[in-house]
Coordinates of C-alpha atoms in Angstrom, one line a residue:
Chain G
M60 CA -91.2 8.3 -159.8
S61 CA -89.9 7.2 -163.3
N62 CA -90.5 10.4 -164.9
W63 CA -88.2 12.0 -162.2
L64 CA -85.4 9.1 -163.2
D65 CA -86.0 10.2 -166.5
K66 CA -84.6 13.3 -166.0
I67 CA -81.5 12.4 -165.2
V68 CA -80.8 9.4 -166.3
P69 CA -80.5 9.6 -170.2
S70 CA -82.3 6.8 -172.3
L71 CA -78.9 4.8 -173.1
V72 CA -79.3 3.8 -169.7
R73 CA -82.2 2.7 -169.1
S74 CA -83.3 -0.7 -170.5
E75 CA -86.3 -1.7 -169.4
K76 CA -88.0 -2.0 -172.3
K77 CA -85.0 -3.9 -174.0
R78 CA -84.6 -6.5 -171.4
T79 CA -88.3 -7.7 -172.1
N80 CA -86.8 -9.7 -175.3
I81 CA -84.2 -11.6 -173.0
P82 CA -85.9 -14.7 -170.9
E83 CA -85.9 -13.8 -167.4
G84 CA -83.2 -14.6 -165.0
L85 CA -80.0 -16.0 -166.3
W86 CA -79.3 -13.6 -169.2
E87 CA -78.9 -10.3 -169.1
K88 CA -78.4 -7.3 -172.0
C89 CA -75.6 -4.8 -171.7
P90 CA -77.6 -1.6 -172.2
K91 CA -74.6 0.1 -173.9
C92 CA -73.0 -2.4 -176.4
E93 CA -76.0 -5.1 -175.9
S94 CA -74.1 -7.8 -175.8
V95 CA -75.8 -10.7 -174.2
L96 CA -74.5 -11.5 -170.9
Y97 CA -74.8 -14.2 -168.9
R98 CA -76.1 -12.7 -165.4
P99 CA -74.0 -15.2 -162.8
E100 CA -70.8 -13.9 -165.2
L101 CA -71.4 -10.4 -164.4
E102 CA -72.5 -10.4 -161.0
K103 CA -68.7 -11.7 -160.5
N104 CA -67.6 -8.8 -162.3
L105 CA -69.5 -6.4 -160.6
N106 CA -71.9 -5.5 -163.1
V107 CA -69.1 -4.4 -165.4
C108 CA -69.8 -5.8 -169.0
P109 CA -66.8 -7.9 -169.8
K110 CA -67.1 -6.9 -173.3
C111 CA -67.5 -3.0 -173.5
D112 CA -66.2 -2.6 -169.4
H113 CA -69.6 -0.3 -169.0
H114 CA -70.6 0.1 -165.5
M115 CA -74.1 -0.7 -164.3
R116 CA -75.2 0.0 -161.1
L117 CA -75.0 -2.1 -158.0
T118 CA -77.5 -2.1 -154.9
A119 CA -75.8 -0.8 -151.8
R120 CA -75.5 -3.8 -149.9
V121 CA -74.0 -5.8 -153.1
R122 CA -71.3 -2.4 -153.6
L123 CA -70.7 -2.8 -149.5
N124 CA -70.3 -6.6 -149.4
A125 CA -67.3 -6.6 -152.4
F126 CA -65.8 -3.3 -151.0
L127 CA -65.0 -4.6 -147.9
D128 CA -63.4 -7.8 -146.5
E129 CA -66.0 -11.2 -146.2
G130 CA -67.0 -11.3 -142.5
T131 CA -65.8 -7.8 -141.4
L132 CA -68.7 -5.7 -141.9
R133 CA -71.4 -4.9 -138.8
E134 CA -74.5 -2.4 -139.7
I135 CA -74.2 1.1 -138.4
G136 CA -77.6 2.9 -137.6
A137 CA -79.7 0.1 -139.2
E138 CA -82.6 0.5 -136.9
I139 CA -83.0 4.3 -138.2
E140 CA -86.3 4.4 -139.7
P141 CA -87.8 7.0 -141.7
V142 CA -91.1 9.2 -140.5
D143 CA -93.6 11.4 -142.3
H144 CA -93.3 14.4 -140.2
L145 CA -94.9 16.8 -142.9
K146 CA -97.8 14.1 -143.6
F147 CA -96.5 14.8 -147.4
R148 CA -98.6 13.8 -150.0
D149 CA -98.4 14.5 -153.7
T150 CA -100.2 12.1 -156.2
K151 CA -99.4 9.7 -153.6
K152 CA -98.6 9.7 -150.2
Y153 CA -95.2 9.7 -148.8
K154 CA -96.1 7.0 -146.5
D155 CA -97.0 4.8 -148.9
R156 CA -93.8 5.9 -151.4
L157 CA -91.7 4.8 -148.5
V158 CA -93.3 1.1 -148.1
A159 CA -93.5 0.2 -151.5
A160 CA -89.7 1.4 -151.6
Q161 CA -88.9 -0.7 -149.0
K162 CA -90.8 -3.8 -150.1
A163 CA -88.9 -2.9 -153.4
T164 CA -85.7 -2.8 -152.0
G165 CA -85.9 -4.6 -148.8
E166 CA -84.1 -1.8 -146.9
K167 CA -85.4 0.7 -144.7
D168 CA -84.4 3.9 -146.5
A169 CA -81.9 4.9 -148.6
L170 CA -78.3 4.4 -147.4
I171 CA -76.7 2.0 -145.6
A172 CA -73.6 2.3 -143.5
M173 CA -71.0 -0.2 -142.2
R174 CA -67.9 -0.6 -140.3
G175 CA -65.3 -2.9 -141.9
E176 CA -62.4 -3.8 -143.7
V177 CA -60.3 -3.2 -146.6
K178 CA -57.8 -5.5 -147.1
G179 CA -57.0 -5.6 -143.5
L180 CA -57.8 -2.0 -142.4
P181 CA -60.2 -0.7 -140.7
V182 CA -62.7 1.6 -142.3
V183 CA -66.3 3.2 -142.5
A184 CA -68.3 2.9 -145.5
V185 CA -71.5 4.2 -146.6
A186 CA -72.8 3.5 -149.7
F187 CA -76.3 5.0 -151.2
E188 CA -79.4 2.6 -152.6
F189 CA -80.3 3.9 -155.9
R190 CA -83.3 2.0 -156.2
F191 CA -85.0 3.8 -153.1
M192 CA -87.0 6.7 -153.8
G193 CA -84.0 7.6 -156.4
G194 CA -81.0 7.6 -153.6
S195 CA -83.0 10.4 -152.3
M196 CA -81.4 12.5 -148.8
G197 CA -83.6 12.7 -146.3
A198 CA -83.1 12.6 -142.7
V199 CA -82.6 8.6 -141.8
V200 CA -80.1 9.1 -144.6
G201 CA -78.4 12.3 -143.1
E202 CA -78.1 10.5 -139.5
R203 CA -76.7 7.5 -141.0
F204 CA -74.4 9.1 -142.6
V205 CA -73.0 11.2 -139.8
R206 CA -73.2 8.2 -137.1
A207 CA -70.6 6.6 -139.6
A208 CA -68.8 9.9 -139.6
N209 CA -68.8 10.2 -135.7
I210 CA -67.2 6.8 -135.2
A211 CA -64.7 7.7 -138.1
L212 CA -64.1 10.5 -136.4
E213 CA -64.0 9.1 -132.7
E214 CA -61.7 5.8 -134.0
G215 CA -59.6 7.9 -136.4
V216 CA -60.4 5.3 -139.2
P217 CA -61.2 6.5 -142.8
M218 CA -64.5 6.9 -144.0
I219 CA -65.4 5.8 -147.8
C220 CA -69.0 7.2 -149.5
F221 CA -70.3 5.8 -152.4
A222 CA -72.7 8.3 -153.5
A223 CA -75.3 7.5 -156.2
S224 CA -78.5 10.0 -155.5
G225 CA -80.8 12.2 -157.7
G226 CA -80.5 14.9 -154.7
A227 CA -82.5 15.7 -151.8
R228 CA -85.8 14.1 -151.1
M229 CA -88.6 16.6 -151.5
Q230 CA -91.0 14.7 -149.5
E231 CA -89.0 15.7 -146.6
A232 CA -88.9 19.3 -148.0
L233 CA -86.5 21.7 -145.4
F234 CA -85.6 19.1 -143.7
S235 CA -84.1 17.4 -146.6
L236 CA -82.2 20.4 -147.7
M237 CA -81.0 21.1 -143.6
Q238 CA -79.2 17.3 -144.2
M239 CA -76.7 19.0 -146.4
A240 CA -75.6 21.2 -143.9
K241 CA -75.4 18.5 -141.4
T242 CA -73.8 16.0 -143.5
S243 CA -71.1 18.5 -144.5
A244 CA -70.4 20.0 -140.9
A245 CA -69.7 16.5 -139.6
L246 CA -67.1 15.9 -142.7
E247 CA -65.6 19.3 -141.9
R248 CA -64.7 18.0 -138.1
L249 CA -63.2 14.8 -140.0
K250 CA -60.9 17.2 -142.2
Q251 CA -60.1 19.4 -139.0
A252 CA -58.9 15.7 -137.6
G253 CA -57.2 14.6 -140.0
V254 CA -59.3 11.6 -141.0
P255 CA -59.6 10.9 -144.4
Y256 CA -62.6 10.6 -146.6
I257 CA -62.7 9.2 -150.0
S258 CA -65.9 10.3 -151.8
V259 CA -66.5 7.6 -154.7
L260 CA -69.3 9.1 -157.5
T261 CA -71.0 6.5 -158.8
D262 CA -73.9 6.9 -161.2
P263 CA -75.7 9.1 -161.0
V264 CA -74.8 12.2 -158.5
Y265 CA -77.0 14.9 -158.7
G266 CA -78.5 17.9 -156.6
G267 CA -78.0 18.3 -153.0
V268 CA -76.1 15.3 -152.4
S269 CA -73.7 16.5 -155.1
A270 CA -73.7 19.8 -153.5
S271 CA -72.5 18.7 -150.2
L272 CA -71.4 15.5 -148.8
A273 CA -70.3 13.7 -152.7
M274 CA -68.1 16.8 -153.2
L275 CA -66.1 17.1 -150.0
G276 CA -63.9 14.1 -150.2
D277 CA -60.1 14.3 -149.9
L278 CA -60.1 12.4 -152.8
N279 CA -63.4 12.6 -155.4
I280 CA -63.3 9.3 -157.2
G281 CA -65.6 8.9 -160.4
E282 CA -66.4 5.7 -161.9
P283 CA -66.6 5.4 -165.4
G284 CA -68.9 7.3 -167.3
A285 CA -70.9 8.1 -164.2
L286 CA -73.1 11.1 -164.6
V287 CA -72.6 14.0 -162.2
G288 CA -73.4 17.1 -161.7
F289 CA -75.8 20.2 -160.1
A290 CA -78.2 20.4 -161.8
G291 CA -80.0 17.8 -164.0
P292 CA -79.3 17.6 -168.4
R293 CA -82.9 18.5 -168.8
V294 CA -82.8 21.6 -166.8
I295 CA -79.6 22.9 -168.1
E296 CA -81.1 22.4 -171.5
Q297 CA -84.1 24.1 -170.9
T298 CA -82.4 27.4 -169.1
V299 CA -79.7 27.8 -171.5
R300 CA -81.4 26.8 -174.6
E301 CA -78.2 24.6 -176.5
K302 CA -77.4 21.5 -177.3
L303 CA -75.3 20.5 -174.3
P304 CA -71.7 19.3 -175.1
E305 CA -70.7 15.4 -176.2
G306 CA -69.9 13.5 -173.0
F307 CA -71.3 16.3 -170.5
Q308 CA -71.1 15.7 -167.1
R309 CA -69.9 12.3 -167.2
S310 CA -66.7 11.7 -165.0
E311 CA -64.6 11.5 -167.8
F312 CA -65.9 15.1 -168.7
L313 CA -65.6 16.2 -165.0
L314 CA -61.9 15.1 -164.7
E315 CA -60.9 17.3 -168.1
H316 CA -62.5 20.3 -166.1
G317 CA -60.4 19.4 -162.6
Q318 CA -63.7 18.6 -160.6
I319 CA -63.1 15.0 -159.8
D320 CA -59.6 13.6 -159.0
M321 CA -59.1 10.6 -160.8
I322 CA -61.5 8.2 -162.2
I323 CA -60.9 4.2 -161.3
S324 CA -62.7 1.4 -162.4
R325 CA -64.8 -1.0 -160.4
G326 CA -62.8 -3.8 -160.0
D327 CA -59.7 -1.5 -159.0
L328 CA -61.3 0.1 -156.2
R329 CA -60.3 -1.8 -153.1
D330 CA -56.8 -2.0 -154.1
R331 CA -56.2 1.9 -155.0
I332 CA -58.4 3.1 -152.4
S333 CA -56.5 0.9 -149.5
S334 CA -53.0 1.6 -150.7
V335 CA -53.7 4.9 -151.0
L336 CA -55.4 5.0 -147.8
R337 CA -52.5 3.8 -146.0
M338 CA -50.0 6.2 -147.5
M339 CA -52.3 8.9 -146.0
Q340 CA -52.4 7.3 -142.6
G341 CA -48.4 6.8 -142.5
L342 CA -49.3 3.3 -142.6
P343 CA -46.7 1.0 -144.2
V344 CA -47.3 -1.1 -148.2
A345 CA -49.9 -3.9 -146.7
Chain N
M189 CA -103.7 45.0 -165.0
N190 CA -101.3 47.1 -162.9
P191 CA -98.2 45.4 -163.6
N192 CA -96.8 46.4 -159.6
Y193 CA -100.0 44.3 -157.8
L194 CA -99.9 40.4 -158.0
D195 CA -103.1 38.7 -159.6
F196 CA -105.1 38.2 -155.8
E197 CA -104.1 41.9 -155.3
Q198 CA -106.2 43.4 -158.0
P199 CA -108.8 44.4 -156.2
I200 CA -106.7 46.7 -153.9
A201 CA -105.1 48.2 -157.4
D202 CA -108.5 49.1 -158.5
L203 CA -109.4 50.9 -155.6
E204 CA -106.2 52.8 -155.0
A205 CA -106.7 53.6 -159.3
K206 CA -109.7 55.2 -158.0
I207 CA -107.9 57.2 -155.0
E208 CA -105.6 58.7 -157.1
E209 CA -108.4 59.5 -159.8
L210 CA -110.2 61.2 -157.3
R211 CA -106.7 63.1 -156.4
L212 CA -106.6 64.5 -159.6
V213 CA -110.2 65.7 -159.9
G214 CA -109.7 67.1 -156.1
D215 CA -107.3 69.9 -157.2
D216 CA -110.3 71.6 -159.2
N217 CA -113.1 70.7 -157.1
E218 CA -113.5 71.0 -153.4
L219 CA -116.8 69.3 -153.0
N220 CA -116.0 66.5 -150.3
I221 CA -113.4 64.9 -151.9
E222 CA -111.0 64.2 -149.0
E223 CA -113.6 62.6 -147.3
E224 CA -114.5 60.1 -149.9
I225 CA -110.6 59.8 -150.5
S226 CA -110.1 59.1 -146.8
K227 CA -113.3 56.6 -146.9
L228 CA -111.7 55.0 -150.1
Q229 CA -108.4 54.5 -148.0
A230 CA -109.7 53.1 -145.2
K231 CA -111.3 50.6 -147.5
S232 CA -108.4 49.6 -149.4
R233 CA -106.7 49.0 -145.6
T234 CA -109.6 46.9 -144.8
L235 CA -109.5 45.1 -148.0
T236 CA -105.6 44.4 -148.0
K237 CA -106.3 43.3 -144.3
S238 CA -108.5 40.8 -145.2
L239 CA -106.6 39.4 -148.3
F240 CA -103.7 39.1 -146.5
S241 CA -105.0 37.4 -143.4
D242 CA -105.6 33.9 -145.3
L243 CA -102.7 33.6 -147.9
S244 CA -102.2 30.6 -149.3
E245 CA -98.6 28.9 -149.6
W246 CA -98.8 30.0 -153.4
Q247 CA -99.6 33.4 -152.7
I248 CA -97.2 34.0 -150.6
S249 CA -94.2 32.3 -152.7
Q250 CA -95.6 35.2 -155.5
I251 CA -95.2 37.7 -152.7
A252 CA -91.7 36.1 -152.2
R253 CA -90.7 37.0 -155.7
H254 CA -93.1 40.4 -155.9
P255 CA -90.7 42.6 -158.7
Q256 CA -91.1 45.8 -156.3
R257 CA -89.8 43.8 -153.4
P258 CA -86.7 45.3 -151.5
Y259 CA -84.0 43.1 -152.9
T260 CA -80.4 42.6 -151.0
L261 CA -78.7 45.9 -151.8
D262 CA -81.8 48.1 -150.9
Y263 CA -81.6 46.9 -147.0
V264 CA -77.9 47.6 -147.4
D265 CA -78.6 51.4 -148.3
M266 CA -81.4 51.2 -145.5
I267 CA -79.8 49.5 -143.0
F268 CA -75.9 50.3 -142.7
D269 CA -74.4 53.4 -142.3
E270 CA -71.3 52.7 -144.4
F271 CA -70.7 49.7 -146.9
E272 CA -67.7 48.9 -149.1
E273 CA -68.6 46.9 -151.8
I274 CA -65.8 43.8 -152.2
H275 CA -65.8 41.9 -155.5
G276 CA -64.9 38.9 -157.1
D277 CA -63.5 35.3 -156.4
R278 CA -60.0 36.4 -157.1
H279 CA -59.7 33.2 -159.6
F280 CA -62.4 33.9 -162.4
S281 CA -64.9 36.4 -162.2
D282 CA -66.9 38.8 -160.1
D283 CA -70.3 37.5 -159.7
R284 CA -73.1 40.4 -159.6
A285 CA -75.6 37.7 -158.7
L286 CA -74.5 37.7 -155.3
I287 CA -72.9 41.0 -153.5
G288 CA -71.2 41.2 -150.4
G289 CA -69.0 43.7 -148.8
I290 CA -67.9 45.6 -145.3
A291 CA -70.8 47.7 -143.5
R292 CA -71.3 49.4 -140.3
L293 CA -74.4 48.3 -138.4
E294 CA -75.0 51.6 -135.6
G295 CA -71.0 51.9 -135.8
R296 CA -70.4 48.2 -135.4
P297 CA -68.3 46.6 -138.3
V298 CA -70.2 43.5 -140.0
M299 CA -69.4 41.6 -143.2
V300 CA -72.6 41.6 -145.2
I301 CA -73.1 39.0 -148.2
G302 CA -76.5 38.5 -149.9
H303 CA -78.3 37.6 -153.4
Q304 CA -78.9 40.2 -155.3
K305 CA -81.8 40.3 -158.1
G306 CA -82.1 43.0 -161.0
R307 CA -85.2 45.2 -161.5
E308 CA -85.3 46.3 -165.1
V309 CA -84.7 43.6 -167.8
K310 CA -80.9 44.4 -168.3
E311 CA -80.3 44.6 -164.6
K312 CA -82.1 41.4 -164.3
V313 CA -80.3 40.1 -166.6
R314 CA -76.8 41.6 -165.4
R315 CA -77.4 39.5 -161.9
N316 CA -78.5 36.7 -163.7
F317 CA -82.0 36.7 -161.8
G318 CA -80.1 36.2 -158.8
M319 CA -79.0 33.1 -159.7
P320 CA -74.9 32.5 -158.3
R321 CA -72.3 30.9 -160.5
P322 CA -69.5 29.0 -158.4
E323 CA -67.5 31.8 -158.5
G324 CA -70.3 33.6 -156.7
Y325 CA -70.2 31.3 -153.8
R326 CA -66.4 31.3 -153.8
K327 CA -66.3 35.2 -153.4
A328 CA -68.9 34.6 -150.3
L329 CA -66.9 32.1 -149.0
R330 CA -64.0 34.1 -149.1
L331 CA -65.5 37.4 -147.5
M332 CA -66.5 35.3 -144.8
E333 CA -63.3 34.0 -144.0
M334 CA -61.6 37.8 -143.9
A335 CA -64.5 38.4 -141.5
E336 CA -63.3 35.7 -139.2
R337 CA -59.8 37.4 -139.3
F338 CA -60.8 40.5 -138.9
K339 CA -63.6 39.4 -135.8
M340 CA -66.3 40.8 -137.9
P341 CA -70.3 39.3 -137.6
I342 CA -71.2 37.9 -140.9
L343 CA -75.2 39.0 -141.8
T344 CA -76.5 37.2 -145.0
F345 CA -79.4 38.0 -146.9
I346 CA -80.9 35.1 -149.2
D347 CA -83.0 35.9 -152.0
T348 CA -82.8 33.4 -154.8
P349 CA -84.3 31.1 -157.1
G350 CA -81.7 29.0 -156.8
A351 CA -77.7 28.2 -158.1
Y352 CA -77.6 28.9 -161.7
P353 CA -78.3 25.8 -163.8
G354 CA -75.8 26.2 -166.8
I355 CA -72.9 24.7 -168.5
D356 CA -70.4 27.0 -167.4
A357 CA -71.3 26.6 -163.9
E358 CA -71.2 22.8 -163.7
E359 CA -67.9 23.0 -165.7
R360 CA -66.0 24.9 -162.8
G361 CA -67.9 23.5 -159.9
Q362 CA -71.3 24.7 -159.0
S363 CA -71.6 21.4 -156.5
E364 CA -68.5 21.5 -155.2
A365 CA -68.6 25.4 -154.8
I366 CA -71.9 25.2 -152.4
A367 CA -71.0 22.0 -150.6
F368 CA -67.3 23.6 -149.8
N369 CA -69.1 26.4 -148.3
L370 CA -71.6 24.4 -146.1
A371 CA -68.5 23.0 -144.8
A372 CA -66.4 25.7 -144.1
M373 CA -69.4 27.7 -142.4
S374 CA -70.0 25.0 -139.8
R375 CA -67.1 25.5 -138.2
L376 CA -66.5 29.4 -138.9
N377 CA -65.4 31.4 -135.6
T378 CA -67.9 34.5 -135.8
P379 CA -71.5 35.0 -135.5
I380 CA -73.3 34.3 -138.7
V381 CA -77.5 35.9 -139.3
A382 CA -79.1 34.5 -142.2
T383 CA -82.0 36.5 -143.1
V384 CA -84.6 35.0 -145.9
V385 CA -85.7 38.1 -147.6
G386 CA -87.2 36.8 -150.5
E387 CA -87.2 33.2 -152.3
G388 CA -84.8 31.0 -150.2
G389 CA -84.6 28.7 -153.3
S390 CA -82.8 25.4 -152.1
G391 CA -78.7 24.5 -152.1
G392 CA -78.0 28.0 -153.6
A393 CA -79.5 29.7 -150.6
L394 CA -78.3 27.0 -147.9
A395 CA -74.8 28.4 -149.0
I396 CA -74.7 31.1 -147.5
G397 CA -77.3 30.5 -144.9
V398 CA -75.7 27.8 -142.4
C399 CA -76.0 30.3 -139.1
D400 CA -76.4 30.9 -135.8
E401 CA -79.5 32.5 -136.0
L402 CA -82.0 32.2 -138.5
M403 CA -84.8 34.6 -139.4
M404 CA -87.5 34.8 -141.9
L405 CA -89.1 37.7 -143.3
Q406 CA -92.9 37.1 -143.3
Y407 CA -93.7 36.4 -146.6
S408 CA -90.3 34.8 -147.6
T409 CA -90.3 31.2 -148.5
Y410 CA -87.1 28.5 -147.9
S411 CA -87.5 25.3 -149.8
V412 CA -85.6 22.4 -150.9
I413 CA -87.4 23.5 -154.7
S414 CA -89.0 25.7 -156.1
P415 CA -92.8 24.8 -156.3
E416 CA -92.6 24.8 -159.9
G417 CA -90.0 22.2 -159.7
C418 CA -91.6 20.1 -157.2
A419 CA -94.9 20.2 -159.4
S420 CA -93.3 19.1 -162.5
I421 CA -91.6 16.1 -160.6
L422 CA -94.1 15.1 -158.4
W423 CA -97.1 16.0 -160.2
K424 CA -95.8 15.7 -163.4
S425 CA -97.3 19.4 -164.5
A426 CA -95.8 22.8 -163.5
D427 CA -99.5 24.1 -163.1
R428 CA -99.6 22.3 -159.8
A429 CA -97.2 24.3 -158.3
P430 CA -100.0 25.6 -155.7
D431 CA -100.2 22.0 -154.6
A432 CA -96.6 21.5 -154.3
A433 CA -96.2 25.1 -152.5
K434 CA -98.9 23.6 -149.9
A435 CA -97.0 20.3 -149.6
M436 CA -93.7 21.4 -148.8
G437 CA -95.0 24.5 -146.6
L438 CA -92.3 26.7 -147.4
T439 CA -93.7 29.7 -145.8
S440 CA -92.4 31.2 -142.4
D441 CA -95.0 30.6 -139.7
R442 CA -95.1 26.7 -141.2
L443 CA -91.2 26.2 -140.9
H444 CA -91.1 28.2 -137.5
A445 CA -93.6 25.9 -136.7
Q446 CA -91.5 22.7 -137.4
G447 CA -88.9 24.6 -135.1
L448 CA -86.7 24.7 -138.4
V449 CA -86.7 28.8 -138.4
D450 CA -85.9 31.1 -135.6
Q451 CA -87.7 34.4 -135.8
I452 CA -90.0 35.9 -137.9
I453 CA -89.9 39.3 -138.9
D454 CA -93.4 40.8 -139.3
E455 CA -94.3 42.8 -142.6
P456 CA -95.7 45.8 -143.7
L457 CA -99.2 45.5 -144.3
G458 CA -99.3 44.2 -147.7
G459 CA -96.0 43.1 -148.2
A460 CA -92.4 44.4 -147.9
H461 CA -93.0 46.1 -151.0
R462 CA -95.5 48.4 -150.0
D463 CA -93.1 50.4 -147.3
H464 CA -89.4 49.5 -148.1
A465 CA -88.5 51.9 -145.1
L466 CA -90.7 50.5 -142.8
M467 CA -89.9 46.4 -143.6
A468 CA -85.9 48.0 -143.1
A469 CA -86.1 49.8 -140.0
N470 CA -88.2 46.3 -138.6
L471 CA -85.6 44.1 -140.2
K472 CA -82.4 46.5 -138.6
K473 CA -84.3 46.0 -135.0
H474 CA -84.3 42.5 -135.2
L475 CA -80.8 42.4 -136.5
M476 CA -79.2 44.3 -133.8
E477 CA -81.2 42.6 -131.0
T478 CA -79.7 39.1 -132.4
L479 CA -76.2 40.1 -132.8
E480 CA -76.0 41.6 -129.5
R481 CA -77.6 38.1 -128.0
L482 CA -75.0 36.0 -130.0
S483 CA -71.9 38.6 -129.2
D484 CA -72.5 37.6 -125.7
I485 CA -71.7 33.7 -126.7
E486 CA -68.1 32.4 -126.3
P487 CA -66.3 31.8 -129.7
D488 CA -66.1 28.2 -128.8
E489 CA -69.7 27.5 -127.7
L490 CA -70.8 29.4 -130.5
I491 CA -69.3 26.5 -132.6
E492 CA -70.4 24.0 -130.9
R493 CA -73.8 25.3 -130.6
R494 CA -73.6 25.8 -134.3
Y495 CA -72.8 21.9 -135.2
Q496 CA -75.3 20.6 -132.6
R497 CA -78.1 23.0 -134.3
L498 CA -76.9 21.2 -137.5
M499 CA -76.9 17.9 -136.0
S500 CA -80.7 18.1 -134.5
Y501 CA -82.1 18.6 -138.3
G502 CA -84.6 16.0 -139.1
I503 CA -84.4 12.8 -136.3
S504 CA -86.7 12.8 -133.9
Q505 CA -85.4 12.9 -130.2

């Protein structure tokens, strides 16, 4: 799997090797500005470097806990577990990869879905767990996403998605491709019903997730510096045989090219999303 | 080596060359040549039958990309009575890798949309090897919405390695263009029949593939990523593409067995490229039968049925 991650994540953002010089536990080096940061402080700042504003990745659960009001979270579809229908095997069995990912992350699959409130506003929120097989979308991700969307539709509450994914999960072959159509169809029902859907693009979002649920927001919001695209930089470089432009596929690049609506720093997401949702729903200022 | 034959087809190519040779000799020598030729022809047929009775997933992937295989415009010529091609997305340009237009199928107006590959070098480049850019998908959407207004069923023909991975395509929102089509096609109020005629390459294929009925030609493929792409990521070597093709099960029979494909359309002996006319006739028959069946369904029911079909993907019931 690591080679696959290399493809979509430039060396800038990887830090395993650099980290070895720092004692385990309390200290963490910012992969961008290399400042040594006190971990509890960094976590309090939602993994955003206080020195250079570099947005590091968050786990899905930490993300949702931070975004939703404390004590309001109720999980959706936690009981749905992955099944290896195809008995897929590459250099390892898919079944073994699943077990390893479950052990490493404590999650059953790569999407966590919750009901909850943001500053008192009832919402449904989902987040991709990038550490789980690169946040890849298979049948469980698709099903949990759709169940969350259906609750949003039935109850008329907005849906927010925090995407972080390398794309469709190859080990589920065509089933994973079909999750693109499945999730997009569910979002189309929200759109027809006038239920707001906000897509927050966090580093990184590629392939089948980018080309479906992640780009269908009433608002598509980028976190600063997030890499977002259809094809990975290496694939494009091999195809066009030229150097990619500076900042290619970063949120700032997407904003300039009219592909996303705005960039919001992680610390401001709660305030700004809840405010704009209230306007979309015709509610008074909180 | 005959470039019109794949590696594993070379024994057939050799036989066919021998037959051709005998024919030339035959002109000035009446000695039992005809008999010899028909013997060799029978042998060639038997050989083709046996080679094609046990094709690997990788061999089928190669047939799906065969340079002599019929492309969308070939089928348009052979299947429809009239065809008026419609160009452009009305925003940026006309993408020649994805074509579309209004046609008549035995008198009945339909909207035809499909990927288009080129056969000669120049044409291949002009068609960008069948890899559409965002404007291609936006043109397709424009035509599909037009079809809905004029109550025409939509017939799509899928044959692409994938959506184009280029800088310009990214700048103009390749992801958004595909995503938008997936969402819109789920609610279009007209029957949609999609047929994979060659390569069904990932999101670039699905962007014209959300449908009421999914058909695949016998030796076409449909997958989430190309065998080479899958192999280079999971096996760290594109040379393992045959293993990846097998693991993904991208052939019509395996996908049909998984319930993802509704109909398999038989190809002529030796593949669609050996007899374009026969292939087109068979495809036409399936298109007409399927349209007839879908036309009996009430519009609301059709959309609900399409939606439920999408929702059923993946989770065991």
